[in-house]
Amino acid sequence: MAPVLGYWKIRGLAHAIRLLFHYKEAEYEEKYYVQGDAPEYSREEWLKEKFTLGLEWPNLPYLMDGDVKMTETSAIFAYLGRKHNLCGSTEEARIRNDMIYSVTTSNRSAFVSMCYNKEHEKMKGPFLESLGGRLEQYSQSLGKRDFFGGSELVYADFCVYDLLDVWNQFKPGCVEKHDNLKAFMARFAALPTLQKFMNSDKSMKNGPFNGPNAHWGAAKWGAE
């Protein structure tokens, strides 16, 4: 039976996991949940199943793979990284993977918090002011490497690619100011096994990035 990835029908936390599955050409199934419209933004579609799936720590995203039933994005990535040899083949690559995954999780959290905050317009300016510095750190970290793990892909690369792509749509052209990040994005997007997915509607290239109650990146539910 193919693994099942459960999440909202948005890019959100699950998109980098989807990219990993498609890169490895690993069969999997998606279980999408749809949040209600304003003003309630009902989560009933998920809540009615939340405690019936046998998950030890019920949450989204979740992954079910045979006898494995798990939640928490970092745990899912660690599991899939081990399973598909994307944790790094050297100690240096493994250290870089762990470090850059953690940094990217923090950067995503800061960005998403701003997107959902009712003071979004007030917070947007300071975040945009910080964006150049955040991108410069990624540029310095990547250096002349092909990927953030070095010459090999690690699962942190999928998370960085997804976040940089979202940022580049939040502030068009921001990534292109850094030649090595621009080259990394092109190199990642050109990976042969990702082409079919990246060119399909299921890639959610232009979103939705966030749920319907977000102040940026939201879209009508049901859109591919």
PDB file of N, CA, C and O in Angstrom, residues 31-99:
ATOM      1  N   LYS A  31      -4.138  12.868   1.028  1.00  0.00           N
ATOM      2  CA  LYS A  31      -5.430  13.028   1.676  1.00  0.00           C
ATOM      3  C   LYS A  31      -5.561  14.509   1.996  1.00  0.00           C
ATOM      4  O   LYS A  31      -4.902  15.038   2.907  1.00  0.00           O
ATOM      5  N   TYR A  32      -6.369  15.201   1.182  1.00  0.00           N
ATOM      6  CA  TYR A  32      -6.544  16.635   1.372  1.00  0.00           C
ATOM      7  C   TYR A  32      -7.696  16.914   2.331  1.00  0.00           C
ATOM      8  O   TYR A  32      -8.732  16.238   2.300  1.00  0.00           O
ATOM      9  N   TYR A  33      -7.512  17.936   3.153  1.00  0.00           N
ATOM     10  CA  TYR A  33      -8.583  18.446   4.003  1.00  0.00           C
ATOM     11  C   TYR A  33      -8.850  19.887   3.585  1.00  0.00           C
ATOM     12  O   TYR A  33      -7.928  20.636   3.250  1.00  0.00           O
ATOM     13  N   VAL A  34     -10.124  20.271   3.601  1.00  0.00           N
ATOM     14  CA  VAL A  34     -10.535  21.588   3.134  1.00  0.00           C
ATOM     15  C   VAL A  34     -11.124  22.381   4.294  1.00  0.00           C
ATOM     16  O   VAL A  34     -12.038  21.914   4.976  1.00  0.00           O
ATOM     17  N   GLN A  35     -10.581  23.572   4.502  1.00  0.00           N
ATOM     18  CA  GLN A  35     -11.071  24.450   5.556  1.00  0.00           C
ATOM     19  C   GLN A  35     -12.210  25.299   5.028  1.00  0.00           C
ATOM     20  O   GLN A  35     -12.255  25.641   3.842  1.00  0.00           O
ATOM     21  N   GLY A  36     -13.171  25.603   5.903  1.00  0.00           N
ATOM     22  CA  GLY A  36     -14.337  26.366   5.497  1.00  0.00           C
ATOM     23  C   GLY A  36     -14.033  27.822   5.209  1.00  0.00           C
ATOM     24  O   GLY A  36     -12.962  28.342   5.540  1.00  0.00           O
ATOM     25  N   ASP A  37     -14.997  28.484   4.603  1.00  0.00           N
ATOM     26  CA  ASP A  37     -14.845  29.895   4.249  1.00  0.00           C
ATOM     27  C   ASP A  37     -15.128  30.795   5.443  1.00  0.00           C
ATOM     28  O   ASP A  37     -15.577  30.349   6.500  1.00  0.00           O
ATOM     29  N   ALA A  38     -14.886  32.087   5.235  1.00  0.00           N
ATOM     30  CA  ALA A  38     -15.171  33.098   6.254  1.00  0.00           C
ATOM     31  C   ALA A  38     -16.677  33.125   6.540  1.00  0.00           C
ATOM     32  O   ALA A  38     -17.477  32.797   5.668  1.00  0.00           O
ATOM     33  N   PRO A  39     -17.092  33.510   7.725  1.00  0.00           N
ATOM     34  CA  PRO A  39     -16.224  33.988   8.814  1.00  0.00           C
ATOM     35  C   PRO A  39     -15.770  32.899   9.773  1.00  0.00           C
ATOM     36  O   PRO A  39     -14.921  33.125  10.624  1.00  0.00           O
ATOM     37  N   GLU A  40     -16.338  31.658   9.656  1.00  0.00           N
ATOM     38  CA  GLU A  40     -16.014  30.622  10.638  1.00  0.00           C
ATOM     39  C   GLU A  40     -14.675  29.939  10.374  1.00  0.00           C
ATOM     40  O   GLU A  40     -14.002  29.496  11.289  1.00  0.00           O
ATOM     41  N   TYR A  41     -14.320  29.805   9.082  1.00  0.00           N
ATOM     42  CA  TYR A  41     -13.107  29.064   8.703  1.00  0.00           C
ATOM     43  C   TYR A  41     -13.092  27.686   9.374  1.00  0.00           C
ATOM     44  O   TYR A  41     -12.102  27.282   9.999  1.00  0.00           O
ATOM     45  N   SER A  42     -14.181  26.981   9.222  1.00  0.00           N
ATOM     46  CA  SER A  42     -14.359  25.699   9.899  1.00  0.00           C
ATOM     47  C   SER A  42     -13.260  24.700   9.528  1.00  0.00           C
ATOM     48  O   SER A  42     -12.870  24.570   8.372  1.00  0.00           O
ATOM     49  N   ARG A  43     -12.778  23.973  10.536  1.00  0.00           N
ATOM     50  CA  ARG A  43     -11.793  22.909  10.350  1.00  0.00           C
ATOM     51  C   ARG A  43     -12.419  21.537  10.584  1.00  0.00           C
ATOM     52  O   ARG A  43     -11.733  20.551  10.829  1.00  0.00           O
ATOM     53  N   GLU A  44     -13.760  21.501  10.487  1.00  0.00           N
ATOM     54  CA  GLU A  44     -14.502  20.295  10.826  1.00  0.00           C
ATOM     55  C   GLU A  44     -14.070  19.091   9.991  1.00  0.00           C
ATOM     56  O   GLU A  44     -14.053  17.963  10.485  1.00  0.00           O
ATOM     57  N   GLU A  45     -13.729  19.313   8.732  1.00  0.00           N
ATOM     58  CA  GLU A  45     -13.358  18.193   7.866  1.00  0.00           C
ATOM     59  C   GLU A  45     -12.162  17.425   8.432  1.00  0.00           C
ATOM     60  O   GLU A  45     -12.083  16.207   8.304  1.00  0.00           O
ATOM     61  N   TRP A  46     -11.244  18.146   9.061  1.00  0.00           N
ATOM     62  CA  TRP A  46     -10.108  17.499   9.709  1.00  0.00           C
ATOM     63  C   TRP A  46     -10.470  17.041  11.121  1.00  0.00           C
ATOM     64  O   TRP A  46     -10.144  15.913  11.506  1.00  0.00           O
ATOM     65  N   LEU A  47     -11.139  17.879  11.871  1.00  0.00           N
ATOM     66  CA  LEU A  47     -11.405  17.576  13.276  1.00  0.00           C
ATOM     67  C   LEU A  47     -12.254  16.314  13.454  1.00  0.00           C
ATOM     68  O   LEU A  47     -12.071  15.579  14.427  1.00  0.00           O
ATOM     69  N   LYS A  48     -13.159  16.038  12.508  1.00  0.00           N
ATOM     70  CA  LYS A  48     -14.003  14.851  12.656  1.00  0.00           C
ATOM     71  C   LYS A  48     -13.212  13.557  12.473  1.00  0.00           C
ATOM     72  O   LYS A  48     -13.672  12.485  12.889  1.00  0.00           O
ATOM     73  N   GLU A  49     -12.007  13.654  11.870  1.00  0.00           N
ATOM     74  CA  GLU A  49     -11.164  12.472  11.688  1.00  0.00           C
ATOM     75  C   GLU A  49      -9.961  12.452  12.616  1.00  0.00           C
ATOM     76  O   GLU A  49      -9.314  11.421  12.783  1.00  0.00           O
ATOM     77  N   LYS A  50      -9.646  13.585  13.196  1.00  0.00           N
ATOM     78  CA  LYS A  50      -8.369  13.792  13.904  1.00  0.00           C
ATOM     79  C   LYS A  50      -8.028  12.680  14.886  1.00  0.00           C
ATOM     80  O   LYS A  50      -6.867  12.214  14.927  1.00  0.00           O
ATOM     81  N   PHE A  51      -8.999  12.242  15.664  1.00  0.00           N
ATOM     82  CA  PHE A  51      -8.710  11.254  16.708  1.00  0.00           C
ATOM     83  C   PHE A  51      -9.168   9.848  16.333  1.00  0.00           C
ATOM     84  O   PHE A  51      -9.283   8.975  17.197  1.00  0.00           O
ATOM     85  N   THR A  52      -9.387   9.607  15.051  1.00  0.00           N
ATOM     86  CA  THR A  52      -9.848   8.285  14.591  1.00  0.00           C
ATOM     87  C   THR A  52      -8.804   7.566  13.749  1.00  0.00           C
ATOM     88  O   THR A  52      -9.066   6.463  13.275  1.00  0.00           O
ATOM     89  N   LEU A  53      -7.638   8.179  13.553  1.00  0.00           N
ATOM     90  CA  LEU A  53      -6.661   7.652  12.605  1.00  0.00           C
ATOM     91  C   LEU A  53      -5.537   6.853  13.258  1.00  0.00           C
ATOM     92  O   LEU A  53      -4.653   6.340  12.564  1.00  0.00           O
ATOM     93  N   GLY A  54      -5.565   6.749  14.580  1.00  0.00           N
ATOM     94  CA  GLY A  54      -4.529   5.986  15.274  1.00  0.00           C
ATOM     95  C   GLY A  54      -3.212   6.721  15.379  1.00  0.00           C
ATOM     96  O   GLY A  54      -2.154   6.089  15.546  1.00  0.00           O
ATOM     97  N   LEU A  55      -3.255   8.050  15.299  1.00  0.00           N
ATOM     98  CA  LEU A  55      -2.038   8.858  15.406  1.00  0.00           C
ATOM     99  C   LEU A  55      -1.727   9.133  16.875  1.00  0.00           C
ATOM    100  O   LEU A  55      -2.607   9.547  17.634  1.00  0.00           O
ATOM    101  N   GLU A  56      -0.484   8.921  17.286  1.00  0.00           N
ATOM    102  CA  GLU A  56      -0.111   9.140  18.680  1.00  0.00           C
ATOM    103  C   GLU A  56      -0.208  10.609  19.066  1.00  0.00           C
ATOM    104  O   GLU A  56      -0.643  10.953  20.162  1.00  0.00           O
ATOM    105  N   TRP A  57       0.201  11.492  18.142  1.00  0.00           N
ATOM    106  CA  TRP A  57       0.124  12.934  18.349  1.00  0.00           C
ATOM    107  C   TRP A  57      -0.625  13.530  17.157  1.00  0.00           C
ATOM    108  O   TRP A  57      -0.003  14.046  16.228  1.00  0.00           O
ATOM    109  N   PRO A  58      -1.949  13.454  17.159  1.00  0.00           N
ATOM    110  CA  PRO A  58      -2.738  13.871  15.987  1.00  0.00           C
ATOM    111  C   PRO A  58      -2.464  15.302  15.559  1.00  0.00           C
ATOM    112  O   PRO A  58      -2.552  16.231  16.369  1.00  0.00           O
ATOM    113  N   ASN A  59      -2.102  15.471  14.299  1.00  0.00           N
ATOM    114  CA  ASN A  59      -1.779  16.793  13.781  1.00  0.00           C
ATOM    115  C   ASN A  59      -1.653  16.685  12.267  1.00  0.00           C
ATOM    116  O   ASN A  59      -1.634  15.584  11.703  1.00  0.00           O
ATOM    117  N   LEU A  60      -1.545  17.836  11.614  1.00  0.00           N
ATOM    118  CA  LEU A  60      -1.272  17.901  10.180  1.00  0.00           C
ATOM    119  C   LEU A  60       0.042  18.628   9.964  1.00  0.00           C
ATOM    120  O   LEU A  60       0.290  19.632  10.639  1.00  0.00           O
ATOM    121  N   PRO A  61       0.892  18.140   9.062  1.00  0.00           N
ATOM    122  CA  PRO A  61       0.687  16.963   8.220  1.00  0.00           C
ATOM    123  C   PRO A  61       0.893  15.669   9.002  1.00  0.00           C
ATOM    124  O   PRO A  61       1.535  15.651  10.046  1.00  0.00           O
ATOM    125  N   TYR A  62       0.341  14.586   8.448  1.00  0.00           N
ATOM    126  CA  TYR A  62       0.625  13.248   8.972  1.00  0.00           C
ATOM    127  C   TYR A  62       1.073  12.368   7.816  1.00  0.00           C
ATOM    128  O   TYR A  62       0.800  12.643   6.644  1.00  0.00           O
ATOM    129  N   LEU A  63       1.799  11.307   8.166  1.00  0.00           N
ATOM    130  CA  LEU A  63       2.246  10.330   7.184  1.00  0.00           C
ATOM    131  C   LEU A  63       1.917   8.945   7.700  1.00  0.00           C
ATOM    132  O   LEU A  63       2.223   8.610   8.849  1.00  0.00           O
ATOM    133  N   MET A  64       1.283   8.154   6.841  1.00  0.00           N
ATOM    134  CA  MET A  64       1.020   6.752   7.144  1.00  0.00           C
ATOM    135  C   MET A  64       1.717   5.913   6.085  1.00  0.00           C
ATOM    136  O   MET A  64       1.451   6.047   4.900  1.00  0.00           O
ATOM    137  N   ASP A  65       2.641   5.066   6.546  1.00  0.00           N
ATOM    138  CA  ASP A  65       3.443   4.250   5.640  1.00  0.00           C
ATOM    139  C   ASP A  65       3.525   2.848   6.204  1.00  0.00           C
ATOM    140  O   ASP A  65       4.393   2.535   7.017  1.00  0.00           O
ATOM    141  N   GLY A  66       2.590   1.991   5.792  1.00  0.00           N
ATOM    142  CA  GLY A  66       2.512   0.655   6.370  1.00  0.00           C
ATOM    143  C   GLY A  66       2.156   0.738   7.838  1.00  0.00           C
ATOM    144  O   GLY A  66       1.158   1.358   8.222  1.00  0.00           O
ATOM    145  N   ASP A  67       3.006   0.174   8.689  1.00  0.00           N
ATOM    146  CA  ASP A  67       2.764   0.204  10.128  1.00  0.00           C
ATOM    147  C   ASP A  67       3.163   1.536  10.754  1.00  0.00           C
ATOM    148  O   ASP A  67       2.880   1.781  11.928  1.00  0.00           O
ATOM    149  N   VAL A  68       3.816   2.373   9.980  1.00  0.00           N
ATOM    150  CA  VAL A  68       4.261   3.677  10.496  1.00  0.00           C
ATOM    151  C   VAL A  68       3.127   4.687  10.403  1.00  0.00           C
ATOM    152  O   VAL A  68       2.556   4.912   9.342  1.00  0.00           O
ATOM    153  N   LYS A  69       2.804   5.303  11.532  1.00  0.00           N
ATOM    154  CA  LYS A  69       1.827   6.382  11.578  1.00  0.00           C
ATOM    155  C   LYS A  69       2.473   7.510  12.375  1.00  0.00           C
ATOM    156  O   LYS A  69       2.754   7.338  13.561  1.00  0.00           O
ATOM    157  N   MET A  70       2.702   8.638  11.710  1.00  0.00           N
ATOM    158  CA  MET A  70       3.464   9.683  12.384  1.00  0.00           C
ATOM    159  C   MET A  70       2.999  11.077  12.004  1.00  0.00           C
ATOM    160  O   MET A  70       2.369  11.279  10.955  1.00  0.00           O
ATOM    161  N   THR A  71       3.313  12.022  12.866  1.00  0.00           N
ATOM    162  CA  THR A  71       3.042  13.438  12.633  1.00  0.00           C
ATOM    163  C   THR A  71       4.314  14.220  12.958  1.00  0.00           C
ATOM    164  O   THR A  71       5.325  13.636  13.344  1.00  0.00           O
ATOM    165  N   GLU A  72       4.225  15.528  12.812  1.00  0.00           N
ATOM    166  CA  GLU A  72       5.308  16.486  13.042  1.00  0.00           C
ATOM    167  C   GLU A  72       6.223  16.512  11.818  1.00  0.00           C
ATOM    168  O   GLU A  72       6.860  15.528  11.463  1.00  0.00           O
ATOM    169  N   THR A  73       6.270  17.687  11.197  1.00  0.00           N
ATOM    170  CA  THR A  73       6.993  17.857   9.945  1.00  0.00           C
ATOM    171  C   THR A  73       8.446  17.430  10.044  1.00  0.00           C
ATOM    172  O   THR A  73       8.969  16.741   9.164  1.00  0.00           O
ATOM    173  N   SER A  74       9.113  17.824  11.114  1.00  0.00           N
ATOM    174  CA  SER A  74      10.534  17.476  11.255  1.00  0.00           C
ATOM    175  C   SER A  74      10.729  15.973  11.365  1.00  0.00           C
ATOM    176  O   SER A  74      11.688  15.420  10.804  1.00  0.00           O
ATOM    177  N   ALA A  75       9.842  15.294  12.068  1.00  0.00           N
ATOM    178  CA  ALA A  75       9.945  13.840  12.208  1.00  0.00           C
ATOM    179  C   ALA A  75       9.677  13.147  10.873  1.00  0.00           C
ATOM    180  O   ALA A  75      10.340  12.164  10.531  1.00  0.00           O
ATOM    181  N   ILE A  76       8.717  13.665  10.118  1.00  0.00           N
ATOM    182  CA  ILE A  76       8.408  13.087   8.806  1.00  0.00           C
ATOM    183  C   ILE A  76       9.604  13.228   7.873  1.00  0.00           C
ATOM    184  O   ILE A  76       9.987  12.280   7.166  1.00  0.00           O
ATOM    185  N   PHE A  77      10.232  14.406   7.868  1.00  0.00           N
ATOM    186  CA  PHE A  77      11.406  14.606   7.020  1.00  0.00           C
ATOM    187  C   PHE A  77      12.554  13.690   7.442  1.00  0.00           C
ATOM    188  O   PHE A  77      13.250  13.123   6.595  1.00  0.00           O
ATOM    189  N   ALA A  78      12.774  13.549   8.741  1.00  0.00           N
ATOM    190  CA  ALA A  78      13.849  12.682   9.208  1.00  0.00           C
ATOM    191  C   ALA A  78      13.598  11.238   8.772  1.00  0.00           C
ATOM    192  O   ALA A  78      14.527  10.538   8.324  1.00  0.00           O
ATOM    193  N   TYR A  79      12.364  10.794   8.889  1.00  0.00           N
ATOM    194  CA  TYR A  79      12.003   9.433   8.479  1.00  0.00           C
ATOM    195  C   TYR A  79      12.211   9.233   6.977  1.00  0.00           C
ATOM    196  O   TYR A  79      12.847   8.261   6.539  1.00  0.00           O
ATOM    197  N   LEU A  80      11.673  10.156   6.184  1.00  0.00           N
ATOM    198  CA  LEU A  80      11.801  10.037   4.731  1.00  0.00           C
ATOM    199  C   LEU A  80      13.256  10.217   4.283  1.00  0.00           C
ATOM    200  O   LEU A  80      13.700   9.593   3.313  1.00  0.00           O
ATOM    201  N   GLY A  81      13.986  11.067   4.987  1.00  0.00           N
ATOM    202  CA  GLY A  81      15.399  11.249   4.673  1.00  0.00           C
ATOM    203  C   GLY A  81      16.177   9.956   4.848  1.00  0.00           C
ATOM    204  O   GLY A  81      17.012   9.595   4.000  1.00  0.00           O
ATOM    205  N   ARG A  82      15.916   9.244   5.944  1.00  0.00           N
ATOM    206  CA  ARG A  82      16.586   7.953   6.166  1.00  0.00           C
ATOM    207  C   ARG A  82      16.142   6.929   5.128  1.00  0.00           C
ATOM    208  O   ARG A  82      16.959   6.192   4.565  1.00  0.00           O
ATOM    209  N   LYS A  83      14.845   6.905   4.865  1.00  0.00           N
ATOM    210  CA  LYS A  83      14.301   5.905   3.945  1.00  0.00           C
ATOM    211  C   LYS A  83      14.820   6.098   2.532  1.00  0.00           C
ATOM    212  O   LYS A  83      15.075   5.119   1.813  1.00  0.00           O
ATOM    213  N   HIS A  84      14.978   7.350   2.107  1.00  0.00           N
ATOM    214  CA  HIS A  84      15.351   7.642   0.717  1.00  0.00           C
ATOM    215  C   HIS A  84      16.776   8.193   0.578  1.00  0.00           C
ATOM    216  O   HIS A  84      17.131   8.758  -0.458  1.00  0.00           O
ATOM    217  N   ASN A  85      17.571   8.004   1.622  1.00  0.00           N
ATOM    218  CA  ASN A  85      18.991   8.398   1.576  1.00  0.00           C
ATOM    219  C   ASN A  85      19.175   9.870   1.232  1.00  0.00           C
ATOM    220  O   ASN A  85      19.961  10.240   0.357  1.00  0.00           O
ATOM    221  N   LEU A  86      18.458  10.734   1.949  1.00  0.00           N
ATOM    222  CA  LEU A  86      18.540  12.172   1.722  1.00  0.00           C
ATOM    223  C   LEU A  86      18.953  12.930   2.986  1.00  0.00           C
ATOM    224  O   LEU A  86      18.697  14.120   3.112  1.00  0.00           O
ATOM    225  N   CYS A  87      19.615  12.224   3.905  1.00  0.00           N
ATOM    226  CA  CYS A  87      20.112  12.880   5.117  1.00  0.00           C
ATOM    227  C   CYS A  87      21.553  13.342   4.950  1.00  0.00           C
ATOM    228  O   CYS A  87      22.063  14.083   5.785  1.00  0.00           O
ATOM    229  N   GLY A  88      22.203  12.904   3.883  1.00  0.00           N
ATOM    230  CA  GLY A  88      23.611  13.221   3.659  1.00  0.00           C
ATOM    231  C   GLY A  88      24.459  11.973   3.784  1.00  0.00           C
ATOM    232  O   GLY A  88      24.277  11.183   4.716  1.00  0.00           O
ATOM    233  N   SER A  89      25.395  11.795   2.870  1.00  0.00           N
ATOM    234  CA  SER A  89      26.239  10.595   2.874  1.00  0.00           C
ATOM    235  C   SER A  89      27.530  10.788   3.654  1.00  0.00           C
ATOM    236  O   SER A  89      28.261   9.829   3.904  1.00  0.00           O
ATOM    237  N   THR A  90      27.831  12.024   4.051  1.00  0.00           N
ATOM    238  CA  THR A  90      29.018  12.320   4.849  1.00  0.00           C
ATOM    239  C   THR A  90      28.592  13.059   6.107  1.00  0.00           C
ATOM    240  O   THR A  90      27.485  13.600   6.183  1.00  0.00           O
ATOM    241  N   GLU A  91      29.479  13.090   7.084  1.00  0.00           N
ATOM    242  CA  GLU A  91      29.152  13.788   8.323  1.00  0.00           C
ATOM    243  C   GLU A  91      28.926  15.276   8.064  1.00  0.00           C
ATOM    244  O   GLU A  91      28.029  15.892   8.640  1.00  0.00           O
ATOM    245  N   GLU A  92      29.740  15.860   7.179  1.00  0.00           N
ATOM    246  CA  GLU A  92      29.567  17.275   6.853  1.00  0.00           C
ATOM    247  C   GLU A  92      28.195  17.535   6.238  1.00  0.00           C
ATOM    248  O   GLU A  92      27.508  18.496   6.618  1.00  0.00           O
ATOM    249  N   ALA A  93      27.783  16.675   5.298  1.00  0.00           N
ATOM    250  CA  ALA A  93      26.481  16.849   4.651  1.00  0.00           C
ATOM    251  C   ALA A  93      25.353  16.670   5.650  1.00  0.00           C
ATOM    252  O   ALA A  93      24.347  17.393   5.603  1.00  0.00           O
ATOM    253  N   ARG A  94      25.511  15.725   6.578  1.00  0.00           N
ATOM    254  CA  ARG A  94      24.458  15.494   7.581  1.00  0.00           C
ATOM    255  C   ARG A  94      24.337  16.689   8.526  1.00  0.00           C
ATOM    256  O   ARG A  94      23.229  17.097   8.886  1.00  0.00           O
ATOM    257  N   ILE A  95      25.482  17.236   8.926  1.00  0.00           N
ATOM    258  CA  ILE A  95      25.459  18.416   9.798  1.00  0.00           C
ATOM    259  C   ILE A  95      24.811  19.596   9.087  1.00  0.00           C
ATOM    260  O   ILE A  95      23.972  20.307   9.651  1.00  0.00           O
ATOM    261  N   ARG A  96      25.194  19.806   7.833  1.00  0.00           N
ATOM    262  CA  ARG A  96      24.624  20.917   7.079  1.00  0.00           C
ATOM    263  C   ARG A  96      23.123  20.711   6.887  1.00  0.00           C
ATOM    264  O   ARG A  96      22.337  21.660   6.993  1.00  0.00           O
ATOM    265  N   ASN A  97      22.702  19.494   6.625  1.00  0.00           N
ATOM    266  CA  ASN A  97      21.276  19.208   6.451  1.00  0.00           C
ATOM    267  C   ASN A  97      20.497  19.558   7.713  1.00  0.00           C
ATOM    268  O   ASN A  97      19.481  20.256   7.660  1.00  0.00           O
ATOM    269  N   ASP A  98      20.990  19.079   8.860  1.00  0.00           N
ATOM    270  CA  ASP A  98      20.301  19.337  10.121  1.00  0.00           C
ATOM    271  C   ASP A  98      20.227  20.831  10.423  1.00  0.00           C
ATOM    272  O   ASP A  98      19.184  21.351  10.841  1.00  0.00           O
ATOM    273  N   MET A  99      21.341  21.513  10.222  1.00  0.00           N
ATOM    274  CA  MET A  99      21.419  22.937  10.543  1.00  0.00           C
ATOM    275  C   MET A  99      20.522  23.766   9.626  1.00  0.00           C
ATOM    276  O   MET A  99      19.744  24.624  10.091  1.00  0.00           O
TER     277      MET A  99
END
